[in-house]
Short mmCIF file of C-alpha atoms in Angstrom, two decimals:
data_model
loop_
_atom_site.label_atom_id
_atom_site.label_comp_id
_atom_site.label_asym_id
_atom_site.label_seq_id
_atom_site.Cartn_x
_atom_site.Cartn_y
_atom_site.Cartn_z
CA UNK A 24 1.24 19.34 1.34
CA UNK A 25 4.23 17.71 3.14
CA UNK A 26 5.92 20.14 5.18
CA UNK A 27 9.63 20.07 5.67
CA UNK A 28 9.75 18.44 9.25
CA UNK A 29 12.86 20.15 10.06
CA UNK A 30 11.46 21.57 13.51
CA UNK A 31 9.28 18.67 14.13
CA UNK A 32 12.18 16.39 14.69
CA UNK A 33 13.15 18.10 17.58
CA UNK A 34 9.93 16.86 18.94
CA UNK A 35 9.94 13.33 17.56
CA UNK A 36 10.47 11.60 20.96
CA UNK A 37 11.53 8.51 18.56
CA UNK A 38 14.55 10.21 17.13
CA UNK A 39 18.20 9.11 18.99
CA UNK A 40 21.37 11.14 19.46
CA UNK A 41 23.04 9.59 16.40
CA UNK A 42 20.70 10.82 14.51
CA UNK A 43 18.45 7.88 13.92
CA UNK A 44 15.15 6.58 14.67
CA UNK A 45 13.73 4.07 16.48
CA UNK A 46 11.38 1.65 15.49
CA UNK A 47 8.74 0.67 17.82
CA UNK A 48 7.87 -2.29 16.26
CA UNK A 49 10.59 -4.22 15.22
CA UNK A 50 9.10 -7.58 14.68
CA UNK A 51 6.53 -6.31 12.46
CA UNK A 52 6.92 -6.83 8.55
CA UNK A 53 3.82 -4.97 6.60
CA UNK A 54 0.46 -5.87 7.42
CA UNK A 55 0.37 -6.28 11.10
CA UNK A 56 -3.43 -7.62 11.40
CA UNK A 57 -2.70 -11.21 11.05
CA UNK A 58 -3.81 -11.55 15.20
CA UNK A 59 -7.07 -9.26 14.15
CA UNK A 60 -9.26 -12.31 13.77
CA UNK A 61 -8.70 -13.59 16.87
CA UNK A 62 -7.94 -10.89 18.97
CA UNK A 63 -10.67 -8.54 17.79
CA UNK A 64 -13.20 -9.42 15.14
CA UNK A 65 -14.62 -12.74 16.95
CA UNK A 66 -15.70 -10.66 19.75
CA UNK A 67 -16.86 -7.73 18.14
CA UNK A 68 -18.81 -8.98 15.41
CA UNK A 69 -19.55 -12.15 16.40
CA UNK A 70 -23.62 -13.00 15.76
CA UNK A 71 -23.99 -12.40 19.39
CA UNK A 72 -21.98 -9.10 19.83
CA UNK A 73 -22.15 -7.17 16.35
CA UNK A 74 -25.52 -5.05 16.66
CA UNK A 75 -23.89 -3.61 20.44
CA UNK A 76 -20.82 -2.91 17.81
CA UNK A 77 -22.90 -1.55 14.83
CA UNK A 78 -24.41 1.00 17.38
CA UNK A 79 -21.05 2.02 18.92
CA UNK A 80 -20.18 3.05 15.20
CA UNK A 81 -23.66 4.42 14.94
CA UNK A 82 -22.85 6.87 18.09
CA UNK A 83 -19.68 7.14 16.53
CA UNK A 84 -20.57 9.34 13.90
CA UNK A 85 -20.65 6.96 11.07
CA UNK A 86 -23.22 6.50 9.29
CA UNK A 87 -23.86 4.25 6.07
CA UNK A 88 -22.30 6.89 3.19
CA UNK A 89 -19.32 7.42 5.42
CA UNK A 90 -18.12 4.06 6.78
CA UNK A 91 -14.87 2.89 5.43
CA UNK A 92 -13.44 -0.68 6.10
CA UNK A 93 -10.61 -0.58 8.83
CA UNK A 94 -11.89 3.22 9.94
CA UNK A 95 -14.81 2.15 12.71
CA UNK A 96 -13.18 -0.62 13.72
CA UNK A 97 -12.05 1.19 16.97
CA UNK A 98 -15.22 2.47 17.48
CA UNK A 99 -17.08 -0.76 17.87
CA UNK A 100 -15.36 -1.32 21.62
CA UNK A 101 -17.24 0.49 24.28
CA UNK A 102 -14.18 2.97 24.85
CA UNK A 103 -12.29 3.69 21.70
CA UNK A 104 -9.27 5.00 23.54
CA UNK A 105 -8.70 1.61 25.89
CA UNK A 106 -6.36 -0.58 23.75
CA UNK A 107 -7.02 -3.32 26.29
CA UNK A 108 -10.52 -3.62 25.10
CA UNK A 109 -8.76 -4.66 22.15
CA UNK A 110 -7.71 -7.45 23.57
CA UNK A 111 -3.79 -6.52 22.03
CA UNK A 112 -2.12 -3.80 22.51
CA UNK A 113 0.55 -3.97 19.96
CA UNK A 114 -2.40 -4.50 17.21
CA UNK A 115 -4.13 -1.72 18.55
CA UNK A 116 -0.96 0.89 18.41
CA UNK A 117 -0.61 -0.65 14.67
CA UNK A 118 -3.65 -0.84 13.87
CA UNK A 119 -3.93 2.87 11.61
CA UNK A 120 -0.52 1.92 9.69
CA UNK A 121 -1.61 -1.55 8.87
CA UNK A 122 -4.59 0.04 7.52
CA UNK A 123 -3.37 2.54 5.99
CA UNK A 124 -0.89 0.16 4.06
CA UNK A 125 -3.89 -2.48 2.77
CA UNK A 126 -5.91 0.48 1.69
CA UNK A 127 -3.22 2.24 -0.32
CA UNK A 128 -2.67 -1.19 -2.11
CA UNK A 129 -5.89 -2.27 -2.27
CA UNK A 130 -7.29 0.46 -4.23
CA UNK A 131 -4.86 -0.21 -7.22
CA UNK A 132 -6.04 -3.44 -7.44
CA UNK A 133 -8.64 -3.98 -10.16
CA UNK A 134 -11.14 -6.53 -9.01
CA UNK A 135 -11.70 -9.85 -10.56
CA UNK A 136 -14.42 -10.32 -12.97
CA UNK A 137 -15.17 -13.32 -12.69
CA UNK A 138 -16.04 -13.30 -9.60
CA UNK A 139 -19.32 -11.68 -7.98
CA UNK A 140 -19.64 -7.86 -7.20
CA UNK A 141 -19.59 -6.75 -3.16
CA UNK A 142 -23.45 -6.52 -3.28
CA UNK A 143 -24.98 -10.25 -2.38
CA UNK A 144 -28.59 -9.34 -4.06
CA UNK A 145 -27.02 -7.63 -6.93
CA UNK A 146 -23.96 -9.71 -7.79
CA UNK A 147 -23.28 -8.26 -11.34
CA UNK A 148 -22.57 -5.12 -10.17
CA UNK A 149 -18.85 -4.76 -9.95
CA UNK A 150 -17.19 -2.14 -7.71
CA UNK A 151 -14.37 0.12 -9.57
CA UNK A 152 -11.56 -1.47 -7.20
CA UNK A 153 -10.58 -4.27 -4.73
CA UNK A 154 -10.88 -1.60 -1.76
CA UNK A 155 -14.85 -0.41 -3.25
CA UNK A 156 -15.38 -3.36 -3.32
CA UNK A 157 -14.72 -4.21 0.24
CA UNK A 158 -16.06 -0.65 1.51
CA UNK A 159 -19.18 -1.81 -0.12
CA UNK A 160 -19.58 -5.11 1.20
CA UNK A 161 -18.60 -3.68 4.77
CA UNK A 162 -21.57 -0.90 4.70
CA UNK A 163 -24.08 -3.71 3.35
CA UNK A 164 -23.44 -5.98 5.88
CA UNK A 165 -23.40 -3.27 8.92
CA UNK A 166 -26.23 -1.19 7.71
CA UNK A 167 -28.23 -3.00 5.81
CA UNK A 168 -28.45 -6.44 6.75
CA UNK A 169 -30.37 -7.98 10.30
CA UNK A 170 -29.73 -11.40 11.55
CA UNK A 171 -33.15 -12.53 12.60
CA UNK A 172 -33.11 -12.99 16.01
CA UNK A 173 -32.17 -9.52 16.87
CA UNK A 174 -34.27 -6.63 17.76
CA UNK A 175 -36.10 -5.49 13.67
CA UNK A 176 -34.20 -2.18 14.95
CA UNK A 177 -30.75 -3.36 15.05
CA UNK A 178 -28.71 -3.67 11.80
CA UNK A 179 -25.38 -5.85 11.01
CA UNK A 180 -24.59 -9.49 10.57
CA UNK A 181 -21.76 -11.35 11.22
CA UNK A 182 -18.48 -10.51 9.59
CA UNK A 183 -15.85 -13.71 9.66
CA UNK A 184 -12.25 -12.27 8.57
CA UNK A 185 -9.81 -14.77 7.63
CA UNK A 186 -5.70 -13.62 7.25
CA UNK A 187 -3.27 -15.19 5.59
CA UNK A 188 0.20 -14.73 4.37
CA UNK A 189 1.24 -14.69 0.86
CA UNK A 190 2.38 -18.42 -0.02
CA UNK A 191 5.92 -16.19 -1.55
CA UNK A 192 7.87 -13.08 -1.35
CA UNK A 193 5.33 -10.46 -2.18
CA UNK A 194 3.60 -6.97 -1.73
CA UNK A 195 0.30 -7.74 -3.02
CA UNK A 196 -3.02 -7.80 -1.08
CA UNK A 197 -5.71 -10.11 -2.58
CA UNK A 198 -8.89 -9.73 -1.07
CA UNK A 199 -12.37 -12.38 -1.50
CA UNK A 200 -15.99 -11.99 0.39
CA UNK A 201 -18.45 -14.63 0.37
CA UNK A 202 -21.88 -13.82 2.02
CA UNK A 203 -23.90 -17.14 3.58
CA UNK A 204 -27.31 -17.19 2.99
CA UNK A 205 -29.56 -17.62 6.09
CA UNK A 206 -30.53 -21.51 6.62
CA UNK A 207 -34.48 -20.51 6.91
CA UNK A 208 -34.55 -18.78 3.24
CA UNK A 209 -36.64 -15.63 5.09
CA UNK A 210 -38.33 -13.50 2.40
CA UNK A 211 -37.24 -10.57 3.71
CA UNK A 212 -34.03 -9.50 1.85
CA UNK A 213 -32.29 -7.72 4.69
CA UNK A 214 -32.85 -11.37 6.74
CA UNK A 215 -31.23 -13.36 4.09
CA UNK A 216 -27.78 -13.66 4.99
CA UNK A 217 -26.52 -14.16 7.97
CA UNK A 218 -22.32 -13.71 7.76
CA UNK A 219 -20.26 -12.13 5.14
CA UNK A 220 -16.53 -14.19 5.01
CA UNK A 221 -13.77 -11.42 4.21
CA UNK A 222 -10.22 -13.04 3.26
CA UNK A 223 -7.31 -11.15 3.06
CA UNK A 224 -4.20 -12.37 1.50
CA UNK A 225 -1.40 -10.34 3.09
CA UNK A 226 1.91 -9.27 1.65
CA UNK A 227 5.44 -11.13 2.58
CA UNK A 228 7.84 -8.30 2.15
CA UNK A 229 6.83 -5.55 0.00
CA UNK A 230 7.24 -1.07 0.27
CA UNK A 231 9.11 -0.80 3.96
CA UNK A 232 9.98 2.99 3.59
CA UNK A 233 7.63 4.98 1.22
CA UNK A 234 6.42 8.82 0.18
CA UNK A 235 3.46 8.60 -2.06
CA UNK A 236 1.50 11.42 -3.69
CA UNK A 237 -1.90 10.65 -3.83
CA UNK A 238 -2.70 12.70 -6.30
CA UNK A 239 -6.83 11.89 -7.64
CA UNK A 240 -7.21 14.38 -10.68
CA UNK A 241 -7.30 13.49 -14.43
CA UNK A 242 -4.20 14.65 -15.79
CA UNK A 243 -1.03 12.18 -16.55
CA UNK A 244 2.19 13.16 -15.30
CA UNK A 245 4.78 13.88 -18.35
CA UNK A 246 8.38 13.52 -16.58
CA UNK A 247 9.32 12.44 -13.10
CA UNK A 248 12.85 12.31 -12.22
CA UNK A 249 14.72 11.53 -8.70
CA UNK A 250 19.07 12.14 -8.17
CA UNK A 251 20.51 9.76 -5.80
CA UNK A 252 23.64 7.93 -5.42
CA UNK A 253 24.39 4.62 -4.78
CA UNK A 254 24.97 3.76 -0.98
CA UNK A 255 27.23 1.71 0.93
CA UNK A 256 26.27 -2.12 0.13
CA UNK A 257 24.48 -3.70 3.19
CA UNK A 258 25.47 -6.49 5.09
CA UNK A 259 24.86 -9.68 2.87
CA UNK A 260 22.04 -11.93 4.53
CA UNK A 261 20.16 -13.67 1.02
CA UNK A 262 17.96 -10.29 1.08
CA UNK A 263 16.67 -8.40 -2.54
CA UNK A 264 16.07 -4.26 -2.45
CA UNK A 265 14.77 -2.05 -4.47
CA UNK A 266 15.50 1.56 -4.60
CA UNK A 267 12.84 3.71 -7.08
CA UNK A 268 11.06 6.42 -8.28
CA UNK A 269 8.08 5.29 -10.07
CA UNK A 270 4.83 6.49 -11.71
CA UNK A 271 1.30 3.92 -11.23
CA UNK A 272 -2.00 4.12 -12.82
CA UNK A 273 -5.09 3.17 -11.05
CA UNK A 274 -7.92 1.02 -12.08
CA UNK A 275 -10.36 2.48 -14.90
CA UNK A 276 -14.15 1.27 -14.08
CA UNK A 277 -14.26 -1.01 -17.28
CA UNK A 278 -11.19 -0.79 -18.42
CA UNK A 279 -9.44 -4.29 -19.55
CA UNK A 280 -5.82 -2.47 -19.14
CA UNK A 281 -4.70 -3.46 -15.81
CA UNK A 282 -3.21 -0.29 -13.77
CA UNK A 283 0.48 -1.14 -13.49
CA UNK A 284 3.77 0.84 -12.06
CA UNK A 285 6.60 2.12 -14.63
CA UNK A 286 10.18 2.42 -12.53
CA UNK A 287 13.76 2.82 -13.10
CA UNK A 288 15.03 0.53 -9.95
CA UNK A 289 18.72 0.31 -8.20
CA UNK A 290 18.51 -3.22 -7.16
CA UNK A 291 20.39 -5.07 -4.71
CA UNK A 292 20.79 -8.69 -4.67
CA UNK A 293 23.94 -11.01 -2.45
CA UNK A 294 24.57 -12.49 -6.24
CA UNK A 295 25.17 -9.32 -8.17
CA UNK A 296 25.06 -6.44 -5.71
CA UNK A 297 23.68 -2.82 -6.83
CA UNK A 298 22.32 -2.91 -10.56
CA UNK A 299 20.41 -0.72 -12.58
CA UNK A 300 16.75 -1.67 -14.80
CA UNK A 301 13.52 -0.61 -15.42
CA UNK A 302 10.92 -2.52 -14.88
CA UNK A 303 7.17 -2.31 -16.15
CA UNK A 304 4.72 -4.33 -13.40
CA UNK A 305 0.76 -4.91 -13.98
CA UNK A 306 -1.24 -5.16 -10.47
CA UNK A 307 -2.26 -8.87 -12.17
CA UNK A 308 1.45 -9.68 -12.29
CA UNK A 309 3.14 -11.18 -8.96
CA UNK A 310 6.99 -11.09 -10.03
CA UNK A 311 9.04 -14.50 -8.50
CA UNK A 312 11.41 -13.21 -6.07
CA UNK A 313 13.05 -16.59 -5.74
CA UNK A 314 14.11 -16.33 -9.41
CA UNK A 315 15.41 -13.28 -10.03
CA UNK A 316 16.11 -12.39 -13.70
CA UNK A 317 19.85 -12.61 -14.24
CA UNK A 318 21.42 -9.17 -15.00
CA UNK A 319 21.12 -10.04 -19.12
CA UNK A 320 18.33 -11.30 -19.13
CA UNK A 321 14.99 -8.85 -20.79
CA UNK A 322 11.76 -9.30 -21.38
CA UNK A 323 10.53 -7.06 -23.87
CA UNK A 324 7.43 -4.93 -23.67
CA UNK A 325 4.37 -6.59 -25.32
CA UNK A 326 0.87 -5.43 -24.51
CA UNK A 327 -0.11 -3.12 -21.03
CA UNK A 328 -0.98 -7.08 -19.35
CA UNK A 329 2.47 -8.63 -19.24
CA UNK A 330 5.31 -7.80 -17.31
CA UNK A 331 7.95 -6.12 -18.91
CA UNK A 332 12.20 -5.16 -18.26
CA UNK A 333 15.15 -4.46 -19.15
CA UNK A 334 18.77 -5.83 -19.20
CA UNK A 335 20.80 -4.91 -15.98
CA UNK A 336 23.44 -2.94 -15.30
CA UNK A 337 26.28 -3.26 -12.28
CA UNK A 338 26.84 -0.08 -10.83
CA UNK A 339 28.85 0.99 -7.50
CA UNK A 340 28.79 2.90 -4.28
CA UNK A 341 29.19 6.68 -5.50
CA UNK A 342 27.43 6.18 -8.62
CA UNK A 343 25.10 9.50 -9.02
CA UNK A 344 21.61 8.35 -10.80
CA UNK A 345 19.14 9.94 -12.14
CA UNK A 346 15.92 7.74 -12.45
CA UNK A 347 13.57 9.26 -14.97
CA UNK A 348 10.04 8.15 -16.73
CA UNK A 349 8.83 10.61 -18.85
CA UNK A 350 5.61 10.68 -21.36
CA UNK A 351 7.58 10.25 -24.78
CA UNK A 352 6.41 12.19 -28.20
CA UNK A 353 2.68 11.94 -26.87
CA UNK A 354 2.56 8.38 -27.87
CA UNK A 355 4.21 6.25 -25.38
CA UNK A 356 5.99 6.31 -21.52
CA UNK A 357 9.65 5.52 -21.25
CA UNK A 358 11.55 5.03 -17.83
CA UNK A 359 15.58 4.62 -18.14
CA UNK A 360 18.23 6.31 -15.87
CA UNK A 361 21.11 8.60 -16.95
CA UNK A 362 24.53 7.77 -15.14
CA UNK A 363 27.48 9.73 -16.41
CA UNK A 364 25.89 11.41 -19.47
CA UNK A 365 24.85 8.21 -20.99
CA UNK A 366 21.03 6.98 -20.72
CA UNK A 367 20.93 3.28 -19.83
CA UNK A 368 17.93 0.75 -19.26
CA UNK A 369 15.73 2.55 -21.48
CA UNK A 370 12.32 0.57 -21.43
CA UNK A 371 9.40 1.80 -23.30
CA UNK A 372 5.91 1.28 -22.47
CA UNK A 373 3.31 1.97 -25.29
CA UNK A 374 -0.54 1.85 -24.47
CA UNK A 375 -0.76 1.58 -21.19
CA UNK A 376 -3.07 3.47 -18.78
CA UNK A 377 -2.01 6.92 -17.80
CA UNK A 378 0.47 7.46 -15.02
CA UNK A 379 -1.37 9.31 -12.33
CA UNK A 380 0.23 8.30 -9.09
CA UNK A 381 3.81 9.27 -8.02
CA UNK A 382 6.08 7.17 -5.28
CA UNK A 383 8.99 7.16 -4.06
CA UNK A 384 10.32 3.67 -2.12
CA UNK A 385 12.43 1.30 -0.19
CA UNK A 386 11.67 -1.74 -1.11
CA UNK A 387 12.47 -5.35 0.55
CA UNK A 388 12.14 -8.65 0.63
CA UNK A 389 13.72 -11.95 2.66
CA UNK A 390 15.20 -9.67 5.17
CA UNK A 391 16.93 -11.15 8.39
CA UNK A 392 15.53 -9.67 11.74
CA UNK A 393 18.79 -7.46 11.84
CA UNK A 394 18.39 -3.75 10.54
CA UNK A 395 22.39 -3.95 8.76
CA UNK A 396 21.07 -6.00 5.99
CA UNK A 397 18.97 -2.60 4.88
CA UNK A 398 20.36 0.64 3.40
CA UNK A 399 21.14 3.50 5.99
CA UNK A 400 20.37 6.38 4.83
CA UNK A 401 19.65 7.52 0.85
CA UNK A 402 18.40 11.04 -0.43
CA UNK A 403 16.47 11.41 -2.83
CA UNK A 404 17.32 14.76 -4.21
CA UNK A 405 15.67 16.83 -7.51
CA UNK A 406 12.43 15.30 -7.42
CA UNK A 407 10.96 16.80 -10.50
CA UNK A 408 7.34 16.01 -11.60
CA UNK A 409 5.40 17.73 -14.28
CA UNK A 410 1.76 17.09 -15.27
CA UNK A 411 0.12 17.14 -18.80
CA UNK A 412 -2.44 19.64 -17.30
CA UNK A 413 0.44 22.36 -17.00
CA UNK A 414 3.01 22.35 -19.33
CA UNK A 415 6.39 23.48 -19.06
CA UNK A 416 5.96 23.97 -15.18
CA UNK A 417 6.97 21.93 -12.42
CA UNK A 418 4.35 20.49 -10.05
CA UNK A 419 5.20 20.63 -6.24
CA UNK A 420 4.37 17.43 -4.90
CA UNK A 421 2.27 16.37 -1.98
CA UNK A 422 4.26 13.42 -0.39
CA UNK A 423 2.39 10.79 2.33
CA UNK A 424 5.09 9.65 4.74
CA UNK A 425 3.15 8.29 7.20
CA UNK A 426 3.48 9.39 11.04
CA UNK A 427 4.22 8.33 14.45
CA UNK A 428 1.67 10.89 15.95
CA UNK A 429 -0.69 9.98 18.73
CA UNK A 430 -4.08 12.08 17.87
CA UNK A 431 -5.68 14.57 20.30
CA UNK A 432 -8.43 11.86 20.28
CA UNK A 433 -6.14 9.19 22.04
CA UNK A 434 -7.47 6.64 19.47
CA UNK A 435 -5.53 6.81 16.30
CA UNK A 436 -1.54 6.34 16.53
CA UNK A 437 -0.01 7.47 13.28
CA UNK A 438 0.23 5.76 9.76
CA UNK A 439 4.02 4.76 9.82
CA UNK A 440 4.74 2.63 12.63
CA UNK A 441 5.46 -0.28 10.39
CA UNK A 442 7.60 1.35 8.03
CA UNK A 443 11.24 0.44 8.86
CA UNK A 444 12.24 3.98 7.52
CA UNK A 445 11.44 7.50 8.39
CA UNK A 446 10.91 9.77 5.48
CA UNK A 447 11.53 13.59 5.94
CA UNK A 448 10.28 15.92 3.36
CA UNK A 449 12.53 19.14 2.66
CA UNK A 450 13.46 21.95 -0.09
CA UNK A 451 9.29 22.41 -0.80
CA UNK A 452 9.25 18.69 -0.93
CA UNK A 453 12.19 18.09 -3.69
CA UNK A 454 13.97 15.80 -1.50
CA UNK A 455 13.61 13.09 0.15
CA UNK A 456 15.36 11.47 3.01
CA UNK A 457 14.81 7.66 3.64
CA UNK A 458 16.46 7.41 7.45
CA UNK A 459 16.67 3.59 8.97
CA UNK A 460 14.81 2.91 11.72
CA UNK A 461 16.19 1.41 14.73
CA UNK A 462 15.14 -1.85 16.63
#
């Protein structure tokens, strides 16, 4: 659970006199392991240097069941807690947030059929998610494959990674692996490749101040609802935000229904400033953030694979919102907000996959590299959530806000160094507080 952080603050070395926070990283936009290939994997699992890695991770603890991709990483330098042995500094100090990020995403994404499963001698097999999928191809090519001219005893071959941004604004990861087969053709299946490729497509703008409740069991939430009101408008630089409370599905192991994310969104844009609609979003859907819709324009719900919203409504600072998406008459999910007694962009969303996965976001894109083209401060107040699995009772949330927290270890630094807002929990976790970061 989320505690109220109300006497942690006092700690929070980050926190000014004005009652802000500043950002250690204020350069940094989302994933920040764009250097990682050069900086770090080239010399760490290289042909030449990855079975001295493998068995750092070995004496590490991991072992093949428990390895994770972006969790041994650290581990493979002779002293975890040096961040020059990273070669970066900065990347090392990120390095747990920018994970923490691409594995969040990744695991929503449903993987792509058509291409090969994570295992290289069993290519049908398909992994239940993008982030399985790379989990599994990261444990095969550690612990179970050899290049041949290393000791028999030593396992792991060479793992390329390749980063790139998206091509346009965008919060999606995509990730590919290709293995390469070993030039000899050895008979030996653990000799026969020799490098596994990993590409990772990396967002450009996306989820810059977030709570998330990562909640795994099998029950759909019924009703989530957040109170806010509509801030001060930012400074105008070209930028888009989104405000939300929203509700996501995850990916179903043979399930043709893409997981998607329902959400009644305050949106800012320099053409129309704050407006109200709900949007429907599949994972397999990559909205155009250059072409926004105008405020009348609607796309009308079709089938759980296509995109789906509503008209848009202007609304101004001092506006009090209620965002809610609630489970409607046990057929279908509805999200629409309720602004002075009246219920407006009501969008509903039959068929779909249930909603499992609360969040709660700031969300940005084609920001300048000033901080007063981004809200404040915003509360999110009366976060109310109830679950299929207990009806007629609220369900206290347990909301991820990422930290700034060095561990006892020395190694890991905290999951929120990216985000350009710190969230603070309070009132058993019914409100929110999105506080701007400083530069």
């Amino acid at each position: 659970m989320a505690k109220d952080r109300t006497e942690d603050k006092a700690k929070d070395k980050t926190k000014t006199a004005d009652n802000s926070y500043v950002d250690p990283n204020p350069n940094l936009r989302a994933a920040g392991y764009e250097a990682y290939p050069a900086k770090f994997s080239s010399n760490f699992f290289s042909a030449t240097t990855v079975a001295k890695s493998v068995k750092n991770i070995k004496a590490a603890g991991f072992t093949r069941d428990s390895l994770l991709w972006g969790y041994y990483q650290k581990y493979a330098v002779d002293d975890p807690t040096d961040p020059n042995e990273w070669g970066d500094a900065t990347l090392y100090q990120n390095w747990e947030s920018s994970i923490d990020e691409a594995r969040e995403a990744l695991q929503k994404m449903p993987v792509d059929r058509n291409l090969p499963g994570p295992d290289p001698d069993n290519p049908t097999a398909r992994a239940g998610n993008v982030l399985e999928h790379l989990d599994t191809a990261v444990r095969i090519a550690l612990f179970d494959k050899h290049l041949l001219n290393n000791d028999p005893m030593d396992s792991g071959i060479e793992i390329e990674v390749v980063v790139k941004p998206q091509a346009q604004s965008s919060r999606r990861h995509k990730i590919t692996t290709t293995w390469r087969e070993e030039a000899s053709n050895p008979p030996d299946p653990k000799y026969k490749y020799d490098r596994l490729t990993i590409v990772m497509t990396c967002p450009f703008g996306g989820w810059i101040g977030t709570a998330i409740w990562k909640y795994n069991g099998p029950s759909r939430f019924t009703r989530f609802t957040a109170t806010y009101t509509v801030p001060d408008p930012p400074k105008k630089s070209g930028q888009i935000l989104f405000l939300f409370n929203g509700l996501e599905s995850m990916p179903v192991r043979g399930q043709i229904k893409p997981p998607a994310i329902l959400q009644p969104v305050l949106q800012w844009t320099q053409k129309d400033g704050w407006a109200i609609r709900s949007w429907y979003v599949p994972s397999t859907y990559t909205p155009s953030f250059d072409q926004m819709p105008e405020l009348d324009s609607e796309l009308s719900f079709t089938k759980p694979e296509n995109p789906a919203w509503t008209t848009a409504t202007k609304v101004t600072k001092g506006d009090v919102l209620t965002g809610v998406i609630e489970w409607v008459n046990n057929q279908a999910y509805q999200s629409s907000f309720l602004l002075g007694g009246k219920t407006f962009a009501a969008l509903l969303a039959p068929n779909i996959l249930p909603l499992t996965y609360p969040v709660c976001v700031i969300e940005a894109y084609r920001l300048s590299n000033k901080r007063d083209d981004l809200v404040g401060l915003l509360t999110m107040d009366g976060l109310t959530l109830f679950r299929e699995d207990v009806p007629g009772t609220p369900v206290q949330a347990n909301w991820e806000v990422g930290t700034e927290t060095v561990s006892n270890d020395k190694v890991h630094q905290g999951t929120g160094r990216l985000q350009l807002y710190k969230v603070v929990p309070s009132n058993k976790n019914t409100t929110l507080t999105f506080i701007r970061k400083k530069k």
